PDB file of C-alpha atoms in Angstrom:
ATOM      1  CA  THR A   1     164.690 -69.566  41.627  1.00  0.00           C
ATOM      2  CA  GLN A   2     165.687 -72.978  41.597  1.00  0.00           C
ATOM      3  CA  LEU A   3     167.389 -74.251  44.586  1.00  0.00           C
ATOM      4  CA  LEU A   4     169.335 -77.416  45.101  1.00  0.00           C
ATOM      5  CA  GLU A   5     169.635 -78.810  48.725  1.00  0.00           C
ATOM      6  CA  GLN A   6     172.653 -80.951  48.925  1.00  0.00           C
ATOM      7  CA  SER A   7     173.230 -83.165  52.162  1.00  0.00           C
ATOM      8  CA  PRO A   8     175.009 -83.901  54.346  1.00  0.00           C
ATOM      9  CA  GLN A   9     177.325 -80.896  54.121  1.00  0.00           C
ATOM     10  CA  PHE A  10     179.999 -82.732  55.946  1.00  0.00           C
ATOM     11  CA  LEU A  11     181.008 -86.510  55.820  1.00  0.00           C
ATOM     12  CA  SER A  12     184.184 -88.020  57.604  1.00  0.00           C
ATOM     13  CA  ILE A  13     184.330 -91.748  57.013  1.00  0.00           C
ATOM     14  CA  GLN A  14     186.771 -94.490  57.078  1.00  0.00           C
ATOM     15  CA  GLU A  15     188.423 -96.240  54.066  1.00  0.00           C
ATOM     16  CA  GLY A  16     186.295 -98.976  52.991  1.00  0.00           C
ATOM     17  CA  GLU A  17     182.891 -97.573  53.933  1.00  0.00           C
ATOM     18  CA  ASN A  18     180.076 -96.759  51.660  1.00  0.00           C
ATOM     19  CA  LEU A  19     178.305 -93.603  51.663  1.00  0.00           C
ATOM     20  CA  THR A  20     175.472 -91.732  49.765  1.00  0.00           C
ATOM     21  CA  VAL A  21     175.146 -88.022  49.005  1.00  0.00           C
ATOM     22  CA  TYR A  22     171.732 -86.513  48.349  1.00  0.00           C
ATOM     23  CA  CYS A  23     170.821 -83.632  46.129  1.00  0.00           C
ATOM     24  CA  ASN A  24     167.160 -82.484  46.200  1.00  0.00           C
ATOM     25  CA  SER A  25     165.043 -79.666  44.935  1.00  0.00           C
ATOM     26  CA  SER A  26     161.473 -78.788  44.428  1.00  0.00           C
ATOM     27  CA  SER A  27     161.887 -77.695  40.824  1.00  0.00           C
ATOM     28  CA  VAL A  28     162.184 -79.879  37.788  1.00  0.00           C
ATOM     29  CA  PHE A  29     165.717 -80.273  36.012  1.00  0.00           C
ATOM     30  CA  SER A  30     166.288 -81.081  32.474  1.00  0.00           C
ATOM     31  CA  SER A  31     169.759 -82.518  33.547  1.00  0.00           C
ATOM     32  CA  LEU A  32     171.799 -82.838  36.833  1.00  0.00           C
ATOM     33  CA  GLN A  33     175.489 -83.127  36.857  1.00  0.00           C
ATOM     34  CA  TRP A  34     177.867 -83.995  39.476  1.00  0.00           C
ATOM     35  CA  TYR A  35     181.287 -82.584  39.952  1.00  0.00           C
ATOM     36  CA  ARG A  36     184.222 -83.124  42.261  1.00  0.00           C
ATOM     37  CA  GLN A  37     186.310 -80.582  43.293  1.00  0.00           C
ATOM     38  CA  GLU A  38     189.955 -80.414  45.200  1.00  0.00           C
ATOM     39  CA  PRO A  39     191.364 -77.553  47.240  1.00  0.00           C
ATOM     40  CA  GLY A  40     192.685 -74.777  44.928  1.00  0.00           C
ATOM     41  CA  GLU A  41     191.259 -76.234  41.817  1.00  0.00           C
ATOM     42  CA  GLY A  42     188.223 -75.792  39.690  1.00  0.00           C
ATOM     43  CA  PRO A  43     185.558 -78.359  39.906  1.00  0.00           C
ATOM     44  CA  VAL A  44     185.841 -81.551  37.454  1.00  0.00           C
ATOM     45  CA  LEU A  45     182.569 -83.072  35.897  1.00  0.00           C
ATOM     46  CA  LEU A  46     182.082 -86.621  37.054  1.00  0.00           C
ATOM     47  CA  VAL A  47     178.608 -87.444  35.175  1.00  0.00           C
ATOM     48  CA  THR A  48     175.812 -85.747  33.774  1.00  0.00           C
ATOM     49  CA  VAL A  49     172.024 -87.596  34.059  1.00  0.00           C
ATOM     50  CA  VAL A  50     169.237 -86.555  31.813  1.00  0.00           C
ATOM     51  CA  THR A  51     166.663 -89.062  32.059  1.00  0.00           C
ATOM     52  CA  GLY A  52     164.217 -89.670  34.956  1.00  0.00           C
ATOM     53  CA  GLY A  53     165.275 -92.610  36.904  1.00  0.00           C
ATOM     54  CA  GLU A  54     168.595 -92.868  35.078  1.00  0.00           C
ATOM     55  CA  VAL A  55     171.266 -94.790  36.879  1.00  0.00           C
ATOM     56  CA  LYS A  56     175.070 -94.088  35.778  1.00  0.00           C
ATOM     57  CA  LYS A  57     177.850 -95.934  37.358  1.00  0.00           C
ATOM     58  CA  LEU A  58     181.538 -94.727  37.281  1.00  0.00           C
ATOM     59  CA  LYS A  59     183.778 -97.575  38.915  1.00  0.00           C
ATOM     60  CA  ARG A  60     182.834 -97.292  42.605  1.00  0.00           C
ATOM     61  CA  LEU A  61     180.616 -94.314  42.052  1.00  0.00           C
ATOM     62  CA  THR A  62     176.696 -94.740  41.244  1.00  0.00           C
ATOM     63  CA  PHE A  63     174.619 -91.829  40.133  1.00  0.00           C
ATOM     64  CA  GLN A  64     171.039 -91.812  40.230  1.00  0.00           C
ATOM     65  CA  PHE A  65     168.391 -89.239  38.883  1.00  0.00           C
ATOM     66  CA  GLY A  66     165.024 -89.190  40.552  1.00  0.00           C
ATOM     67  CA  ASP A  67     162.146 -90.310  38.551  1.00  0.00           C
ATOM     68  CA  ALA A  68     160.702 -86.880  38.559  1.00  0.00           C
ATOM     69  CA  ARG A  69     164.138 -85.228  37.829  1.00  0.00           C
ATOM     70  CA  LYS A  70     163.847 -83.081  40.982  1.00  0.00           C
ATOM     71  CA  ASP A  71     166.645 -85.218  43.041  1.00  0.00           C
ATOM     72  CA  SER A  72     169.875 -87.008  42.589  1.00  0.00           C
ATOM     73  CA  SER A  73     172.092 -89.284  44.481  1.00  0.00           C
ATOM     74  CA  LEU A  74     175.802 -90.207  44.529  1.00  0.00           C
ATOM     75  CA  HIS A  75     176.635 -93.427  46.273  1.00  0.00           C
ATOM     76  CA  ILE A  76     180.261 -94.329  46.611  1.00  0.00           C
ATOM     77  CA  THR A  77     181.329 -97.974  47.394  1.00  0.00           C
ATOM     78  CA  ALA A  78     184.233 -98.813  49.436  1.00  0.00           C
ATOM     79  CA  ALA A  79     185.614 -95.359  49.686  1.00  0.00           C
ATOM     80  CA  GLN A  80     189.341 -94.646  49.234  1.00  0.00           C
ATOM     81  CA  PRO A  81     191.538 -91.803  50.653  1.00  0.00           C
ATOM     82  CA  GLY A  82     191.748 -90.689  47.113  1.00  0.00           C
ATOM     83  CA  ASP A  83     187.910 -89.911  47.004  1.00  0.00           C
ATOM     84  CA  THR A  84     188.293 -87.053  49.602  1.00  0.00           C
ATOM     85  CA  GLY A  85     187.238 -83.754  48.092  1.00  0.00           C
ATOM     86  CA  LEU A  86     183.987 -81.412  47.743  1.00  0.00           C
ATOM     87  CA  TYR A  87     181.228 -82.767  45.691  1.00  0.00           C
ATOM     88  CA  LEU A  88     178.884 -80.513  43.914  1.00  0.00           C
ATOM     89  CA  CYS A  89     175.573 -81.285  42.371  1.00  0.00           C
ATOM     90  CA  ALA A  90     174.150 -78.807  39.582  1.00  0.00           C
ATOM     91  CA  GLY A  91     170.873 -78.788  37.852  1.00  0.00           C
ATOM     92  CA  ALA A  92     170.261 -77.312  34.577  1.00  0.00           C
ATOM     93  CA  GLY A  93     167.024 -75.648  34.308  1.00  0.00           C
ATOM     94  CA  GLY A  94     166.143 -76.354  30.705  1.00  0.00           C
ATOM     95  CA  THR A  95     166.732 -72.876  29.456  1.00  0.00           C
ATOM     96  CA  SER A  96     169.180 -71.947  26.928  1.00  0.00           C
ATOM     97  CA  TYR A  97     172.844 -70.817  27.821  1.00  0.00           C
ATOM     98  CA  GLY A  98     173.758 -73.701  30.068  1.00  0.00           C
ATOM     99  CA  LYS A  99     173.214 -72.006  33.362  1.00  0.00           C
ATOM    100  CA  LEU A 100     173.675 -74.412  35.962  1.00  0.00           C
ATOM    101  CA  THR A 101     172.293 -74.102  39.528  1.00  0.00           C
ATOM    102  CA  PHE A 102     174.742 -75.351  42.074  1.00  0.00           C
ATOM    103  CA  GLY A 103     174.133 -77.004  45.586  1.00  0.00           C
ATOM    104  CA  GLN A 104     176.265 -75.835  48.403  1.00  0.00           C
ATOM    105  CA  GLY A 105     178.430 -79.181  48.238  1.00  0.00           C
ATOM    106  CA  THR A 106     179.420 -82.069  50.294  1.00  0.00           C
ATOM    107  CA  ILE A 107     182.913 -82.035  51.876  1.00  0.00           C
ATOM    108  CA  LEU A 108     184.159 -85.782  51.978  1.00  0.00           C
ATOM    109  CA  THR A 109     186.940 -86.923  53.969  1.00  0.00           C
ATOM    110  CA  VAL A 110     187.973 -90.670  53.863  1.00  0.00           C
ATOM    111  CA  HIS A 111     190.511 -91.755  56.565  1.00  0.00           C
ATOM    112  CA  PRO A 112     193.154 -94.364  55.761  1.00  0.00           C
TER     113      PRO A 112
ATOM    114  CA  SER B   1     191.471 -80.754  22.500  1.00  0.00           C
ATOM    115  CA  GLN B   2     189.800 -77.858  24.255  1.00  0.00           C
ATOM    116  CA  THR B   3     191.730 -76.015  27.162  1.00  0.00           C
ATOM    117  CA  ILE B   4     190.769 -73.406  29.652  1.00  0.00           C
ATOM    118  CA  HIS B   5     193.357 -70.902  31.108  1.00  0.00           C
ATOM    119  CA  GLN B   6     192.525 -68.541  33.874  1.00  0.00           C
ATOM    120  CA  TRP B   7     195.224 -66.226  35.734  1.00  0.00           C
ATOM    121  CA  PRO B   8     196.319 -64.986  37.902  1.00  0.00           C
ATOM    122  CA  ALA B   9     195.966 -68.186  40.396  1.00  0.00           C
ATOM    123  CA  THR B  10     196.322 -65.776  43.320  1.00  0.00           C
ATOM    124  CA  LEU B  11     195.877 -62.051  43.861  1.00  0.00           C
ATOM    125  CA  VAL B  12     196.028 -59.968  46.801  1.00  0.00           C
ATOM    126  CA  GLN B  13     194.492 -56.375  46.362  1.00  0.00           C
ATOM    127  CA  PRO B  14     193.766 -53.388  48.437  1.00  0.00           C
ATOM    128  CA  VAL B  15     190.322 -52.105  48.993  1.00  0.00           C
ATOM    129  CA  GLY B  16     189.440 -49.740  46.311  1.00  0.00           C
ATOM    130  CA  SER B  17     191.925 -50.836  43.768  1.00  0.00           C
ATOM    131  CA  PRO B  18     190.895 -52.021  40.270  1.00  0.00           C
ATOM    132  CA  LEU B  19     190.597 -55.793  39.344  1.00  0.00           C
ATOM    133  CA  SER B  20     190.893 -57.579  36.014  1.00  0.00           C
ATOM    134  CA  LEU B  21     190.754 -61.385  35.886  1.00  0.00           C
ATOM    135  CA  GLU B  22     191.243 -62.989  32.343  1.00  0.00           C
ATOM    136  CA  CYS B  23     190.011 -66.240  31.042  1.00  0.00           C
ATOM    137  CA  THR B  24     190.820 -67.811  27.422  1.00  0.00           C
ATOM    138  CA  VAL B  25     189.446 -70.821  25.985  1.00  0.00           C
ATOM    139  CA  GLU B  26     191.338 -72.585  23.136  1.00  0.00           C
ATOM    140  CA  GLY B  27     190.260 -75.503  20.851  1.00  0.00           C
ATOM    141  CA  THR B  28     186.616 -74.540  20.387  1.00  0.00           C
ATOM    142  CA  SER B  29     184.572 -71.664  18.825  1.00  0.00           C
ATOM    143  CA  ASN B  30     181.676 -69.789  20.220  1.00  0.00           C
ATOM    144  CA  PRO B  31     181.660 -71.061  23.528  1.00  0.00           C
ATOM    145  CA  ASN B  32     179.270 -70.257  26.475  1.00  0.00           C
ATOM    146  CA  LEU B  33     181.353 -68.496  28.944  1.00  0.00           C
ATOM    147  CA  TYR B  34     180.428 -68.220  32.662  1.00  0.00           C
ATOM    148  CA  TRP B  35     182.279 -66.346  35.747  1.00  0.00           C
ATOM    149  CA  TYR B  36     181.402 -67.980  39.074  1.00  0.00           C
ATOM    150  CA  ARG B  37     182.136 -67.293  42.760  1.00  0.00           C
ATOM    151  CA  GLN B  38     182.848 -69.562  45.167  1.00  0.00           C
ATOM    152  CA  ALA B  39     182.820 -68.662  49.047  1.00  0.00           C
ATOM    153  CA  ALA B  40     184.884 -70.820  51.668  1.00  0.00           C
ATOM    154  CA  GLY B  41     184.935 -73.928  49.316  1.00  0.00           C
ATOM    155  CA  ARG B  42     181.299 -74.220  49.076  1.00  0.00           C
ATOM    156  CA  GLY B  43     178.730 -73.767  46.299  1.00  0.00           C
ATOM    157  CA  LEU B  44     179.296 -71.596  43.503  1.00  0.00           C
ATOM    158  CA  GLN B  45     177.391 -68.379  42.684  1.00  0.00           C
ATOM    159  CA  LEU B  46     176.968 -67.458  38.912  1.00  0.00           C
ATOM    160  CA  LEU B  47     177.986 -63.952  38.254  1.00  0.00           C
ATOM    161  CA  PHE B  48     177.944 -63.430  34.713  1.00  0.00           C
ATOM    162  CA  TYR B  49     177.468 -65.562  31.270  1.00  0.00           C
ATOM    163  CA  SER B  50     177.921 -64.844  27.844  1.00  0.00           C
ATOM    164  CA  VAL B  51     176.660 -66.497  24.613  1.00  0.00           C
ATOM    165  CA  GLY B  52     178.750 -64.439  22.317  1.00  0.00           C
ATOM    166  CA  ILE B  53     180.934 -61.451  21.542  1.00  0.00           C
ATOM    167  CA  GLY B  54     180.053 -58.549  23.435  1.00  0.00           C
ATOM    168  CA  GLN B  55     177.041 -60.169  24.735  1.00  0.00           C
ATOM    169  CA  ILE B  56     176.994 -60.258  28.762  1.00  0.00           C
ATOM    170  CA  SER B  57     174.123 -61.352  31.312  1.00  0.00           C
ATOM    171  CA  SER B  58     174.400 -60.402  34.804  1.00  0.00           C
ATOM    172  CA  GLU B  59     173.015 -62.767  37.423  1.00  0.00           C
ATOM    173  CA  VAL B  60     173.689 -60.847  40.794  1.00  0.00           C
ATOM    174  CA  PRO B  61     174.001 -56.953  41.311  1.00  0.00           C
ATOM    175  CA  GLN B  62     177.527 -56.266  42.606  1.00  0.00           C
ATOM    176  CA  ASN B  63     180.485 -54.328  42.332  1.00  0.00           C
ATOM    177  CA  LEU B  64     181.737 -56.504  39.222  1.00  0.00           C
ATOM    178  CA  SER B  65     181.480 -56.257  35.670  1.00  0.00           C
ATOM    179  CA  ALA B  66     182.487 -58.666  32.765  1.00  0.00           C
ATOM    180  CA  SER B  67     183.356 -58.288  29.129  1.00  0.00           C
ATOM    181  CA  ARG B  68     183.833 -60.356  25.991  1.00  0.00           C
ATOM    182  CA  PRO B  69     186.270 -58.682  23.769  1.00  0.00           C
ATOM    183  CA  GLN B  70     187.025 -61.816  21.591  1.00  0.00           C
ATOM    184  CA  ASP B  71     185.150 -65.178  21.021  1.00  0.00           C
ATOM    185  CA  ARG B  72     187.197 -67.064  23.428  1.00  0.00           C
ATOM    186  CA  GLN B  73     188.015 -64.452  26.025  1.00  0.00           C
ATOM    187  CA  PHE B  74     185.939 -63.491  28.968  1.00  0.00           C
ATOM    188  CA  ILE B  75     187.316 -60.721  31.489  1.00  0.00           C
ATOM    189  CA  LEU B  76     185.957 -60.103  35.107  1.00  0.00           C
ATOM    190  CA  SER B  77     186.721 -56.490  36.253  1.00  0.00           C
ATOM    191  CA  SER B  78     185.872 -54.189  38.995  1.00  0.00           C
ATOM    192  CA  LYS B  79     186.700 -50.297  39.219  1.00  0.00           C
ATOM    193  CA  LYS B  80     186.854 -50.396  42.986  1.00  0.00           C
ATOM    194  CA  LEU B  81     187.228 -53.457  45.057  1.00  0.00           C
ATOM    195  CA  LEU B  82     185.498 -54.034  48.150  1.00  0.00           C
ATOM    196  CA  LEU B  83     186.271 -56.383  50.975  1.00  0.00           C
ATOM    197  CA  SER B  84     183.350 -58.688  50.305  1.00  0.00           C
ATOM    198  CA  ASP B  85     184.752 -59.290  46.963  1.00  0.00           C
ATOM    199  CA  SER B  86     187.216 -61.595  48.426  1.00  0.00           C
ATOM    200  CA  GLY B  87     186.617 -65.232  47.145  1.00  0.00           C
ATOM    201  CA  PHE B  88     187.566 -67.984  44.778  1.00  0.00           C
ATOM    202  CA  TYR B  89     186.657 -66.784  41.194  1.00  0.00           C
ATOM    203  CA  LEU B  90     185.986 -69.676  38.373  1.00  0.00           C
ATOM    204  CA  CYS B  91     185.718 -69.209  34.783  1.00  0.00           C
ATOM    205  CA  ALA B  92     184.097 -72.020  32.786  1.00  0.00           C
ATOM    206  CA  TRP B  93     182.983 -72.874  29.462  1.00  0.00           C
ATOM    207  CA  THR B  94     180.475 -75.126  27.692  1.00  0.00           C
ATOM    208  CA  GLY B  95     179.328 -75.841  23.957  1.00  0.00           C
ATOM    209  CA  ALA B  96     175.974 -74.583  22.780  1.00  0.00           C
ATOM    210  CA  TYR B  97     174.664 -78.044  22.795  1.00  0.00           C
ATOM    211  CA  SER B  98     176.696 -79.777  25.685  1.00  0.00           C
ATOM    212  CA  TYR B  99     175.733 -80.402  29.227  1.00  0.00           C
ATOM    213  CA  GLY B 100     179.016 -80.431  31.257  1.00  0.00           C
ATOM    214  CA  TYR B 101     181.098 -77.318  32.242  1.00  0.00           C
ATOM    215  CA  THR B 102     184.776 -77.205  31.896  1.00  0.00           C
ATOM    216  CA  PHE B 103     186.188 -75.078  34.833  1.00  0.00           C
ATOM    217  CA  GLY B 104     189.555 -73.280  34.940  1.00  0.00           C
ATOM    218  CA  SER B 105     191.703 -73.359  37.814  1.00  0.00           C
ATOM    219  CA  GLY B 106     190.303 -70.581  39.597  1.00  0.00           C
ATOM    220  CA  THR B 107     191.787 -67.201  41.038  1.00  0.00           C
ATOM    221  CA  ARG B 108     191.938 -66.766  44.650  1.00  0.00           C
ATOM    222  CA  LEU B 109     191.151 -62.837  45.463  1.00  0.00           C
ATOM    223  CA  THR B 110     191.892 -61.448  48.850  1.00  0.00           C
ATOM    224  CA  VAL B 111     191.106 -57.845  49.178  1.00  0.00           C
ATOM    225  CA  VAL B 112     192.741 -56.358  52.251  1.00  0.00           C
TER     226      VAL B 112
END
């Protein structure tokens, strides 16, 4: 069974601070995705990384896939209250059907 | 464009009553379809997935079942709900060769 450990579970910061969320596993994933979810809504895909060592940037968000494709990180620069939400990482194990294994999520609160 | 519809948004059901949650996808054909359950705004647990009409795979033994009577319709059911079935249920779809999930807006089920 593939597991993804996400840390920290909770993050409460002030507007303008930087933060990093980590997603780690002992398993190799063919791809890794990051989602953001707001209360009462479904998760929304932010990015997919597929190559070991890959770095993708989405405005103030930087996503990195580990060289061994077992871990990933999400870094937010100058966080804003609008970044508040649940961040989920999810890994695809290389099998068909697109099944994903999700981490437990990081609840981020950015205070104005 | 592709859209996914999930209903109802909220449901309160007594223990022992039946359940039927419906999910439909528009604007695509032969999607992979998934039912996930999310507890307390945390990680997602895969319940069922389907790669075609009438094809259902169960990931977790439980009190629930799923059916796919049409290509773009996915139904989650139970004959008799348990208190432990309470949670946030999410339907999602992905293309056969794409990475990212598109989620529905979810159903908040409370069994009383």
